[in-house]
Short mmCIF file of C-alpha atoms and ligand atoms in Angstrom, two decimals:
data_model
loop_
_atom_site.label_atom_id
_atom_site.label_comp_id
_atom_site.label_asym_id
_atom_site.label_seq_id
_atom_site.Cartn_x
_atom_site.Cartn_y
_atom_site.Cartn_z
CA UNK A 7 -26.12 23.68 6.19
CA UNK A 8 -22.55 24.66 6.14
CA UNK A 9 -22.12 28.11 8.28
CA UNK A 10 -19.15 29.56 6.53
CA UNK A 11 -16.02 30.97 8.40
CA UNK A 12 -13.84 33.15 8.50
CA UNK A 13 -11.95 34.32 6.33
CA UNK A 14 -14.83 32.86 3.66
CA UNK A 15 -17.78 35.17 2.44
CA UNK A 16 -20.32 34.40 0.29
CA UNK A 17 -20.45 37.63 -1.99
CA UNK A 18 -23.91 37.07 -4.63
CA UNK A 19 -23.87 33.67 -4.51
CA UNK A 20 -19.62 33.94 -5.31
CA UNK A 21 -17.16 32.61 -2.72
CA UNK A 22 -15.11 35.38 -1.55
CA UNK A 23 -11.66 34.72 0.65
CA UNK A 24 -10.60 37.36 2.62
CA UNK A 25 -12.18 39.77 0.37
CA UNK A 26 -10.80 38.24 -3.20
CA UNK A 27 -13.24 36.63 -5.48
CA UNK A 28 -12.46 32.75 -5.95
CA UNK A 29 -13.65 32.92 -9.62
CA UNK A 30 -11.10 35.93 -10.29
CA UNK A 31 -8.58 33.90 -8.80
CA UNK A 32 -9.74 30.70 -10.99
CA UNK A 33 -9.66 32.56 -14.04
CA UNK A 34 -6.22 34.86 -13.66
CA UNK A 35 -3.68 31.89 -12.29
CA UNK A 36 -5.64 28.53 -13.87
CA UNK A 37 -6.53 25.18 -11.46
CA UNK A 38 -5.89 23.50 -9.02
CA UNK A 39 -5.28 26.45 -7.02
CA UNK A 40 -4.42 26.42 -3.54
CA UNK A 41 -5.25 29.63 -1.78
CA UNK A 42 -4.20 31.10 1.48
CA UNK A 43 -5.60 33.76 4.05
CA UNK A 44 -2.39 35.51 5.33
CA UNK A 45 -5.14 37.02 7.87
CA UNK A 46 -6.65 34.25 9.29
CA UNK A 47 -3.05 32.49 9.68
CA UNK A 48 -2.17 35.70 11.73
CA UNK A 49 -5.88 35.36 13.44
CA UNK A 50 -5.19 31.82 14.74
CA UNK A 51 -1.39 32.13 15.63
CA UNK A 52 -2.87 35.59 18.01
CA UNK A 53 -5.97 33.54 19.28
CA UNK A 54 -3.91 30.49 20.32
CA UNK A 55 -1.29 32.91 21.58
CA UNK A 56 -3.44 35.50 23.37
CA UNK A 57 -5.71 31.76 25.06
CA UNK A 58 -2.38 30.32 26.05
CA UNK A 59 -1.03 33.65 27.58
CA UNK A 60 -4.08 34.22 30.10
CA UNK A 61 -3.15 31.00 32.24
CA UNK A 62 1.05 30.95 32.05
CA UNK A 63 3.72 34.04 31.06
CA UNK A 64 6.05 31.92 29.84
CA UNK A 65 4.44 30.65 26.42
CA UNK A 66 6.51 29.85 23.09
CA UNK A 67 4.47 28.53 19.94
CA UNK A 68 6.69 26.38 17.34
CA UNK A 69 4.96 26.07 13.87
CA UNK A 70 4.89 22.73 12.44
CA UNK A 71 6.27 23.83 9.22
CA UNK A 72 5.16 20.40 7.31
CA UNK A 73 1.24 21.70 7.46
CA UNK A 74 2.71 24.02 4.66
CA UNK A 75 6.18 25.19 4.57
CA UNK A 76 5.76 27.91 1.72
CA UNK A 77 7.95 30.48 2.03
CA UNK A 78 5.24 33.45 2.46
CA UNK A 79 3.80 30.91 5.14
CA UNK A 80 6.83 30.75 6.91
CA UNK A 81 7.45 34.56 6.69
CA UNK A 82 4.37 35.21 7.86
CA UNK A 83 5.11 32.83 10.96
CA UNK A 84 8.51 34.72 11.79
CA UNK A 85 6.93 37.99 11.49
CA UNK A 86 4.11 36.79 14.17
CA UNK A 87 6.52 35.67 16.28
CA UNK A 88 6.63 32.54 16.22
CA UNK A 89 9.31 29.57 16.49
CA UNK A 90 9.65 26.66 14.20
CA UNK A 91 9.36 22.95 14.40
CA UNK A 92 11.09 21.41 11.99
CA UNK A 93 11.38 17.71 11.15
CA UNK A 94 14.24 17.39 8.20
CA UNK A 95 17.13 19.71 7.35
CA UNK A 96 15.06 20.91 3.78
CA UNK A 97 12.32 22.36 6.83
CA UNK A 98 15.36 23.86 8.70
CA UNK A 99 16.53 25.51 5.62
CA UNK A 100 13.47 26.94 4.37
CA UNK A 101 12.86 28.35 8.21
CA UNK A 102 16.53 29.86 7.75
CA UNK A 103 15.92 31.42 4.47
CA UNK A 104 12.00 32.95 6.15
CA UNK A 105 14.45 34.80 8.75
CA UNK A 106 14.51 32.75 11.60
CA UNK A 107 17.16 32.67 13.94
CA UNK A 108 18.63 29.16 14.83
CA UNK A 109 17.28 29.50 17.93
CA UNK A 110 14.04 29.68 17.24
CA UNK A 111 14.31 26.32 15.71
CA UNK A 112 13.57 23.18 17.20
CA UNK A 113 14.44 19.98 15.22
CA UNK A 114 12.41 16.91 15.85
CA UNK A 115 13.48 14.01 13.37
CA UNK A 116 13.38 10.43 13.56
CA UNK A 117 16.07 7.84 11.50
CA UNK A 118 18.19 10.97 11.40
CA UNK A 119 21.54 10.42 9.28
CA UNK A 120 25.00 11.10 10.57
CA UNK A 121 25.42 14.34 7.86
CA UNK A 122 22.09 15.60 8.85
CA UNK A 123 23.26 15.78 12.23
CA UNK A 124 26.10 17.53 11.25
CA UNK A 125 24.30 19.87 9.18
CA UNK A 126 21.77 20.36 12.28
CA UNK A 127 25.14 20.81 14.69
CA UNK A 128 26.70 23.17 12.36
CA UNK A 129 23.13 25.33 11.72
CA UNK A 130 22.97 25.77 15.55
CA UNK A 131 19.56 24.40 16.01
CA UNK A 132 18.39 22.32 18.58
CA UNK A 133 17.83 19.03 18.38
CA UNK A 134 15.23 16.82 20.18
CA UNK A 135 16.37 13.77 20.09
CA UNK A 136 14.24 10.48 19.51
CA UNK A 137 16.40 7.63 20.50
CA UNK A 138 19.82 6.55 22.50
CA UNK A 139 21.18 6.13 19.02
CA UNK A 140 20.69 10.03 17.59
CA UNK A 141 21.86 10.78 20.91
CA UNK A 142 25.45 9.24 20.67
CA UNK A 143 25.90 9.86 16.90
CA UNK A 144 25.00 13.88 17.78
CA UNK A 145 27.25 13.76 20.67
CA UNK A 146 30.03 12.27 18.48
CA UNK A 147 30.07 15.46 16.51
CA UNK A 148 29.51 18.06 18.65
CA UNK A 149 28.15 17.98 22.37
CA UNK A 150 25.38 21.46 21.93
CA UNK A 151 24.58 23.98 24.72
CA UNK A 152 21.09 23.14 24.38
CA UNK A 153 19.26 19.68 24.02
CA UNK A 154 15.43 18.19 23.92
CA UNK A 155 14.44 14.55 24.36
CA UNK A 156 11.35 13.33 22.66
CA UNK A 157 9.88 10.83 25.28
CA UNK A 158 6.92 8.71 24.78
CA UNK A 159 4.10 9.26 26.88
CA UNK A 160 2.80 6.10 26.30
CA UNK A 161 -1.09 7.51 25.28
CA UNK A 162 -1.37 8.64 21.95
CA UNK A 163 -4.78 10.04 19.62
CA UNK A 164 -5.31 11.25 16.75
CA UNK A 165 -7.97 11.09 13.74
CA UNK A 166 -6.50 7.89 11.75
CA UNK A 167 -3.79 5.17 12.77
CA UNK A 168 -1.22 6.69 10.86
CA UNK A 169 -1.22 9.84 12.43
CA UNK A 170 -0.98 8.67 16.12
CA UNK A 171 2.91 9.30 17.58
CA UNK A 172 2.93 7.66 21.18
CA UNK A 173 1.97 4.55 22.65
CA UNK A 174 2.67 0.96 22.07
CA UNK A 175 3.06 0.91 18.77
CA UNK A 176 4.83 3.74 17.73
CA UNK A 177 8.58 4.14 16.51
CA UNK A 178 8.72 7.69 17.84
CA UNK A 179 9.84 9.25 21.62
CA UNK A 180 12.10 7.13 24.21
CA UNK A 181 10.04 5.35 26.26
CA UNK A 182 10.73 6.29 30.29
CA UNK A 183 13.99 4.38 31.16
CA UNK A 184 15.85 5.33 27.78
CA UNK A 185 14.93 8.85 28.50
CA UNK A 186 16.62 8.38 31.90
CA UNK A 187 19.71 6.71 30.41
CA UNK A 188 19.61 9.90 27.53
CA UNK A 189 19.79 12.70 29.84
CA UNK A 190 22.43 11.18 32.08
CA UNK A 191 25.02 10.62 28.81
CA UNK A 192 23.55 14.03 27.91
CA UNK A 193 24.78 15.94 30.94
CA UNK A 194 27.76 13.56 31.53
CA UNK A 195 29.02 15.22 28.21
CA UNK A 196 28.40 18.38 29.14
CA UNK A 197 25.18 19.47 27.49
CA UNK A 198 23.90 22.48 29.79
CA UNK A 199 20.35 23.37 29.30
CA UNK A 200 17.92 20.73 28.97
CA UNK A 201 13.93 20.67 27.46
CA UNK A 202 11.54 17.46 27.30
CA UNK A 203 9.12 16.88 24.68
CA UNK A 204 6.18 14.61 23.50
CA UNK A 205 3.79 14.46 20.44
CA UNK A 206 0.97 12.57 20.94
CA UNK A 207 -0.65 12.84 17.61
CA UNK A 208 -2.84 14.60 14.94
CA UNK A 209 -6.26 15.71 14.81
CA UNK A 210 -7.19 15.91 18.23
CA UNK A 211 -10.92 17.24 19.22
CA UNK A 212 -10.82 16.40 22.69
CA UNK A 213 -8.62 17.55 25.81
CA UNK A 214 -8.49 14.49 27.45
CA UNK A 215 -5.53 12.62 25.85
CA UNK A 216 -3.54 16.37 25.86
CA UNK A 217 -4.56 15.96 29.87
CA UNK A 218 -3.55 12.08 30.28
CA UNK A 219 -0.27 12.35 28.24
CA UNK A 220 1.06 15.45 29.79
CA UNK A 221 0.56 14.23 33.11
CA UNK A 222 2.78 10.93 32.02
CA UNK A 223 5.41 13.11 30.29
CA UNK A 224 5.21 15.45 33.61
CA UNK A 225 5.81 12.32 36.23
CA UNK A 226 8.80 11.56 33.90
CA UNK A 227 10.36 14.80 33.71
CA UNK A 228 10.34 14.38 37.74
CA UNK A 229 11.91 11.20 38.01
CA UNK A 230 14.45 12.49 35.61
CA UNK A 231 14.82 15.96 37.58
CA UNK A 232 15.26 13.90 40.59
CA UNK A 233 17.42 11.10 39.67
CA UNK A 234 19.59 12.56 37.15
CA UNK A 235 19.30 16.14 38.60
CA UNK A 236 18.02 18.06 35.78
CA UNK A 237 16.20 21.47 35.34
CA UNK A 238 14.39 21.94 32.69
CA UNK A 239 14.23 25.13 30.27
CA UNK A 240 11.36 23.91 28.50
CA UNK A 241 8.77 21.49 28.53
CA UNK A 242 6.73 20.91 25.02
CA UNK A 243 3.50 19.30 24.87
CA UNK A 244 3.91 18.99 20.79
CA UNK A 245 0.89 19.85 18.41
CA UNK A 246 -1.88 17.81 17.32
CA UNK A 247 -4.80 20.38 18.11
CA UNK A 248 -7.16 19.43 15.63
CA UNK A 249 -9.91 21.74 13.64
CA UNK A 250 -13.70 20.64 12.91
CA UNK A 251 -13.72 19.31 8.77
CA UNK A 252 -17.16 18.18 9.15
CA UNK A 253 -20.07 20.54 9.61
CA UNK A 254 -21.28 18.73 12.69
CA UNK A 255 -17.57 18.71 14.18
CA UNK A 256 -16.90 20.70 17.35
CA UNK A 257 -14.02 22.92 17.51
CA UNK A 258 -11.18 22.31 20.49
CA UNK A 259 -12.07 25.18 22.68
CA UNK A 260 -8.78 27.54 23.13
CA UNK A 261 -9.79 28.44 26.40
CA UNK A 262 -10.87 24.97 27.77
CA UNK A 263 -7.34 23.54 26.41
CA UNK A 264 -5.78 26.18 28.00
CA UNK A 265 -7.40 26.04 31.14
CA UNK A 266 -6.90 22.43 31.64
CA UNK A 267 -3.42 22.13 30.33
CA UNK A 268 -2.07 24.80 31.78
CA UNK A 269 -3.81 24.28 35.18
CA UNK A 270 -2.37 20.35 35.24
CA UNK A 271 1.22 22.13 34.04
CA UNK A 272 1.58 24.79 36.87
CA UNK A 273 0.07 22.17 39.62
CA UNK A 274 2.67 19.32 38.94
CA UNK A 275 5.95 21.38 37.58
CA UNK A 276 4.83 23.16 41.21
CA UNK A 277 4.70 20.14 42.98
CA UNK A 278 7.83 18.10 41.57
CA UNK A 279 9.94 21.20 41.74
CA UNK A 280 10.58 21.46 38.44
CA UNK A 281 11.07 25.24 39.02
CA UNK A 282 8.84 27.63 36.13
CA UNK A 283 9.92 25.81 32.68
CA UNK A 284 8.48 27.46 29.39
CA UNK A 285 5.35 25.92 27.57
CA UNK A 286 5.94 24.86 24.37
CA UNK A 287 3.71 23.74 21.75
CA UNK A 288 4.08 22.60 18.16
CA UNK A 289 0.90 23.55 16.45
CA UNK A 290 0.73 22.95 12.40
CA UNK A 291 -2.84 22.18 11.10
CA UNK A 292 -4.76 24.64 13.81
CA UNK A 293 -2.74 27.39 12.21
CA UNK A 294 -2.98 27.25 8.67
CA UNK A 295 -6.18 24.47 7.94
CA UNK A 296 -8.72 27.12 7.91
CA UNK A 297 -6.44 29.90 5.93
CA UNK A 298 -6.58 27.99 3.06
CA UNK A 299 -8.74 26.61 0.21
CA UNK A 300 -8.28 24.33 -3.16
CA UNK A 301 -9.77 25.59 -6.11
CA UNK A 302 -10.70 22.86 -8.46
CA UNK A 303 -12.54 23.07 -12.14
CA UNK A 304 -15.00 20.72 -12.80
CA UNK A 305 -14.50 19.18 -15.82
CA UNK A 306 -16.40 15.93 -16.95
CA UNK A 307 -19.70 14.60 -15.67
CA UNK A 308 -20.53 11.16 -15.68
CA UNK A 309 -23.21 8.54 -14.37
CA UNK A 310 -22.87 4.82 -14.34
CA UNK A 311 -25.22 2.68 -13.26
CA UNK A 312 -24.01 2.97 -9.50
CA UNK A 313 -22.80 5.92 -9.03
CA UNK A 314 -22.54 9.90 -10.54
CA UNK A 315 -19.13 11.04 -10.79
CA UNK A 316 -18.07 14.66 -10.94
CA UNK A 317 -14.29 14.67 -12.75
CA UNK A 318 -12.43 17.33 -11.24
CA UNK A 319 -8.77 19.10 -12.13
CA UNK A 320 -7.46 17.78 -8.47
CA UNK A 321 -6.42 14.65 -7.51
CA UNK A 322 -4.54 12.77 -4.91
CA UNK A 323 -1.38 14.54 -6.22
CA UNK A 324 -2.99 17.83 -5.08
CA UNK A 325 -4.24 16.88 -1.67
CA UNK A 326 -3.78 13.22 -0.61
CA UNK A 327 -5.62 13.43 2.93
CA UNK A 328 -8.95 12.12 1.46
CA UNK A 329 -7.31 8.84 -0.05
CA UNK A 330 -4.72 8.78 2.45
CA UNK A 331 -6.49 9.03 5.63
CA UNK A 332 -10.24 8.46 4.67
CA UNK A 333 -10.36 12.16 5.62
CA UNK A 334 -13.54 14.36 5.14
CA UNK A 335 -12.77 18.27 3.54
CA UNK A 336 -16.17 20.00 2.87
CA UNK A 337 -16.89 21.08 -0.56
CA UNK A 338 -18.34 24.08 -1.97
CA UNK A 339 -20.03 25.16 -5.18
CA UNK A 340 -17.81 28.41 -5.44
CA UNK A 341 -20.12 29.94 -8.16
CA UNK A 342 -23.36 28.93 -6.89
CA UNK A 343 -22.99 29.61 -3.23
CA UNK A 344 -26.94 29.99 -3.23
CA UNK A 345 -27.64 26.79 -5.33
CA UNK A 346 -29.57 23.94 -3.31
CA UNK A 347 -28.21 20.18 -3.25
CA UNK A 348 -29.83 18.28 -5.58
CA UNK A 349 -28.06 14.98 -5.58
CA UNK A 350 -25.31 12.58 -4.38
CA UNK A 351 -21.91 12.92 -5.88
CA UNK A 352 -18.37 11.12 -5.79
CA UNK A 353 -15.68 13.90 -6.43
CA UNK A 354 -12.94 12.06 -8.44
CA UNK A 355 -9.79 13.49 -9.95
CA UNK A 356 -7.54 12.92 -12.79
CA UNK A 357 -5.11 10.13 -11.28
CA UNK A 358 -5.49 6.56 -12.70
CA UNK A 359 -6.70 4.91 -9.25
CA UNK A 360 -9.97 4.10 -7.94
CA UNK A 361 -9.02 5.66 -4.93
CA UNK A 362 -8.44 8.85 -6.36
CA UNK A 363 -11.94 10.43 -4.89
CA UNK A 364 -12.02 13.89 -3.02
CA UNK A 365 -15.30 13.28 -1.37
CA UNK A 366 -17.82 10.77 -1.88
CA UNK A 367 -21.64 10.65 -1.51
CA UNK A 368 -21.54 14.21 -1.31
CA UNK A 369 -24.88 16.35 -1.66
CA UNK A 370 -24.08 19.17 -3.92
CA UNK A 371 -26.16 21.35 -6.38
CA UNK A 372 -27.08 20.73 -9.85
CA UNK A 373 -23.62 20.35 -11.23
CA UNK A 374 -22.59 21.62 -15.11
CA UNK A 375 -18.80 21.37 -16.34
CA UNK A 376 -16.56 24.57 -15.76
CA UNK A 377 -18.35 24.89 -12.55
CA UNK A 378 -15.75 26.00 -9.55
CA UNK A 379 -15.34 23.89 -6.03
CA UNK A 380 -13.75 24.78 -3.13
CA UNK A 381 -12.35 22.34 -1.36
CA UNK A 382 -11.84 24.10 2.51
CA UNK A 383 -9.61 23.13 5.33
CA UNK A 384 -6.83 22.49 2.67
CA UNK A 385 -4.15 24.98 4.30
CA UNK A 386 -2.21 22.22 6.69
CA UNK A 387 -0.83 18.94 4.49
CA UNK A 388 -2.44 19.80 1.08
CA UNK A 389 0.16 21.43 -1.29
CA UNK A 390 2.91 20.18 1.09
CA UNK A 391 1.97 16.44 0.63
CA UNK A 392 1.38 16.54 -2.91
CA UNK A 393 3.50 15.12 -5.33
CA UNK A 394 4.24 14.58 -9.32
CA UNK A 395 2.89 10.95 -9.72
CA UNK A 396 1.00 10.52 -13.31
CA UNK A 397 3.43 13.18 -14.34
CA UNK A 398 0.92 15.74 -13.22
CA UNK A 399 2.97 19.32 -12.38
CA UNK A 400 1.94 20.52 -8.91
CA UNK A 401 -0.32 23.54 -8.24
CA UNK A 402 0.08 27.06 -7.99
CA UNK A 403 -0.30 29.00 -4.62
CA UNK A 404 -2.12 32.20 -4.10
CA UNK A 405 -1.91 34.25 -0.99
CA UNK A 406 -4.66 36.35 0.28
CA UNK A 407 -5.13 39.52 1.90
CA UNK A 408 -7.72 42.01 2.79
CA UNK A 409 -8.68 41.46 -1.20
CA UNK A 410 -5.50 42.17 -2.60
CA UNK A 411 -3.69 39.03 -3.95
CA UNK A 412 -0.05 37.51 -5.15
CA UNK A 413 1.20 34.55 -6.60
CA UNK A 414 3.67 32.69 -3.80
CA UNK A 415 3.75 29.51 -5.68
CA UNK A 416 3.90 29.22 -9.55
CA UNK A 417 2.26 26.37 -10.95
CA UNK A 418 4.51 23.94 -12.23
CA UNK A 419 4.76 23.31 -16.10
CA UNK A 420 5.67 20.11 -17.86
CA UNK A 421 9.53 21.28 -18.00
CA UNK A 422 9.81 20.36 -13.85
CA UNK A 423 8.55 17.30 -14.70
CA UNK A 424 11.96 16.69 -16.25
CA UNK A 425 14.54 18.12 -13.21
CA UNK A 426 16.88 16.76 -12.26
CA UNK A 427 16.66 13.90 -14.64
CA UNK A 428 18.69 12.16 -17.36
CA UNK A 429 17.34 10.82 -20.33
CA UNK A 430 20.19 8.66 -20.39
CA UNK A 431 22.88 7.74 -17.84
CA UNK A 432 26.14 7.33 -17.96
CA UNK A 433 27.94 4.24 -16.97
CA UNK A 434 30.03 4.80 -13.52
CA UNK A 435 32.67 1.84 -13.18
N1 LLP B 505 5.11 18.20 16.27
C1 LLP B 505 5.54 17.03 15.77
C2 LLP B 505 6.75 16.42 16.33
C3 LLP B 505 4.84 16.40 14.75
O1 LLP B 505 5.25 15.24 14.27
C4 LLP B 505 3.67 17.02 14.22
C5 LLP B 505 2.90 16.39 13.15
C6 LLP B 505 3.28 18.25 14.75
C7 LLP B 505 4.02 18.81 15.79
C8 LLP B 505 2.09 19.02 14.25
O2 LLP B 505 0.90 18.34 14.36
P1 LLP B 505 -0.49 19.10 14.08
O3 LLP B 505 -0.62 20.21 15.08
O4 LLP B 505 -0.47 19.60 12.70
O5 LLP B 505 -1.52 18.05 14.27
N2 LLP B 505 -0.44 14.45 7.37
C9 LLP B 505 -1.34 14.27 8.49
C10 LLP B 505 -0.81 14.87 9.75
C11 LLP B 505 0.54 14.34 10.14
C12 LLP B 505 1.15 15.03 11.30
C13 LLP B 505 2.53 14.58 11.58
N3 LLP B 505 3.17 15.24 12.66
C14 LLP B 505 -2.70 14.83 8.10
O6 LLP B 505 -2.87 15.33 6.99
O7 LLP B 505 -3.65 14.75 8.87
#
């Protein structure tokens, strides 16, 4: 049994987010819908916040704007309070146009061009740097006030392969003795505040690796403090706090990470005389998974000999984590809420790939076309990972809020299928 969250309700046997009806929202803006709970967004940036505050004064959160860079998001972020971690100049823009300040951006990219740099240098942001190359190319073009080095902590987690950013086998971070070398060029040309960073990975349940990696990242920033003499401003322990998918997942408990983390944090900044740096960290998915849903239509049903099918209006355009990553999203019945399962289903979309499957073996309820799903936990890397392939426009975005409702995304129509595009070229000698 799936015990259902805020900011879900189950109104009549109707699912209800944050007080709007999911069939009302099905049936005014179309499918695939992605909807999201300006509330609970606000909810989870305070409860992270308020957890992190008890232990340490000096707190900053940066969003991760790729869990969902909409504009409302975004806005919503600035107005909390929040900062901005931003990975490409298109995330730096859109955090410029929400109303953040250029310092309240923090640029983490990796195979960064020379004219992104530039563009970074001339927007004011910071940059954290991830390798001795970036480093000289930025420097070439401006030397900033302010500078971040992503090191690698050498542990990394995270729910799949692709999603884990330190250790052995990752391009990200400088490993301990490029760090070194980066901050001594750094302050040789005459950058004047400094802040260390790390990013372990996504999806993590546990606060073990968090424990293990800061500890590393910690015993670096001391080697560096004490052979290159730097303070630092900041130290960022990046995002990756993960949030429970499956119904027998445990949540990350705010309190435990923040007891632990910030315990190990005072004790050894303390100890190596690293003086009372800020805490940053760099949470996407924790704040916005839960705030949102996919709405998807049910439109065909099918049985083959193996296996029944249920043919739904999303695919792996619309959210790519389940064929991406192998990753689990629970899946409600939004118009029978009270309905009980009655067989095993595969959820598969419209794309022409096996692997185009929401969910499989799922038990649902009796199942008849037109029926609604609900497809939670879609609020971090849904609509922003989605893309046009099959010539399929992307989906529409609702936002939420204490049952009033507006449209933040149109839905796409076959005309944007066509941007940018020439039917045909001409020849350039
Ligand atoms: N900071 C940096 C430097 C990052 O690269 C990331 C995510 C974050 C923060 C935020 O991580 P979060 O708190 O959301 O775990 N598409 C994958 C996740 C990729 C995350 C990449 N980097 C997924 O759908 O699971």
């Amino acid at each position: 049994m799936y015990t259902l969250k805020e900011p879900l309700e189950n109104k009549n046997g109707q699912l209800f987010i944050d007080g709007v009806s999911t069939k009302t929202l099905a049936e005014k803006f179309d499918t695939p819908l992605y909807v999201i709970s300006e509330k609970r967004i606000r909810q989870n940036y305070q409860r992270l916040n308020n957890a992190l505050k008890q232990n340490y004064e000096k707190v900053k959160i940066f969003y991760a704007a790729k869990a969902n860079s909409n504009l409302a998001v975004l806005k919503t972020m600035e107005n909390e309070g929040a900062n901005i971690d931003a990975v490409s100049p298109g995330e730096v823009f859109m955090a410029l146009t929400s109303g953040f300040t250029p310092d309240r951006i923090l640029f983490t990219g990796t195979s960064v061009r020379n004219d992104e740099l530039k563009f970074l240098s001339d927007s004011n942001v910071t940059v954290n740097v991830d390798s001795l190359s970036q480093l000289d190319r930025l420097l070439k073009i401006a030397v900033p006030k302010v500078l971040s080095v992503r090191v690698n902590p050498e542990i990394g987690a995270g729910h799949h392969n692709h999603v884990i950013t330190a250790g052995k086998q990752t391009k990200f971070g400088l490993w301990e003795n490029n760090a070194l070398k980066a901050y001594a060029t750094a302050k040789a040309a005459g950058v004047e505040k400094f802040g260390i960073h790390m990013h372990i990975g996504s999806g993590v349940l546990d606060v073990k690796p968090f424990l293990a990696a800061l500890d590393k990242l910690l015993g670096i920033a001391r080697k560096i403090h004490e052979q290159v003499g730097i303070d630092f401003e900041s130290v960022d322990v990046g995002g990756g706090i993960g949030v429970p998918y499956k119904p027998e997942d445990k949540e990350l408990d705010l309190n435990v990470y923040s007891e632990k983390v910030l315990a190990l944090f005072k004790n050894k900044t303390q100890q190596y005389g690293l003086g009372e740096p800020v805490f940053c960290v760099e949470p996407g998915r924790f704040l916005v998974a839960d705030a949102g849903v996919l709405l998807t239509t049910v439109n065909t049903l099918k049985a083959t000999p193996f296996r029944k099918f249920i043919g739904v209006d999303a695919g792996f355009t619309t959210l790519v984590r389940p064929a991406m990553y192998g990753s689990y999203h629970h899946i409600l019945v939004a118009n029978k809420m009270f309905a009980s399962e009655e067989g095993k289903y595969d959820i598969a979309g419209p794309i022409c790939e096996s692997g185009d499957l929401l969910a499989k073996d799922r038990r649902l309820p009796k199942m008849e076309e037109g029926d609604l799903l609900a497809v939670l936990n879609a609020g971090a890397y849904g609509f922003s990972m989605s893309s046009q392939y099959n010539a399929r426009p992307r989906a529409a975005e609702v936002l939420v809020k204490d049952g009033k409702y507006k449209v933040v995304r149109e839905r796409e129509q076959l005309d944007d299928l066509m941007v940018s595009q020439r039917m045909s070229a001409e020849w350039e000698q």
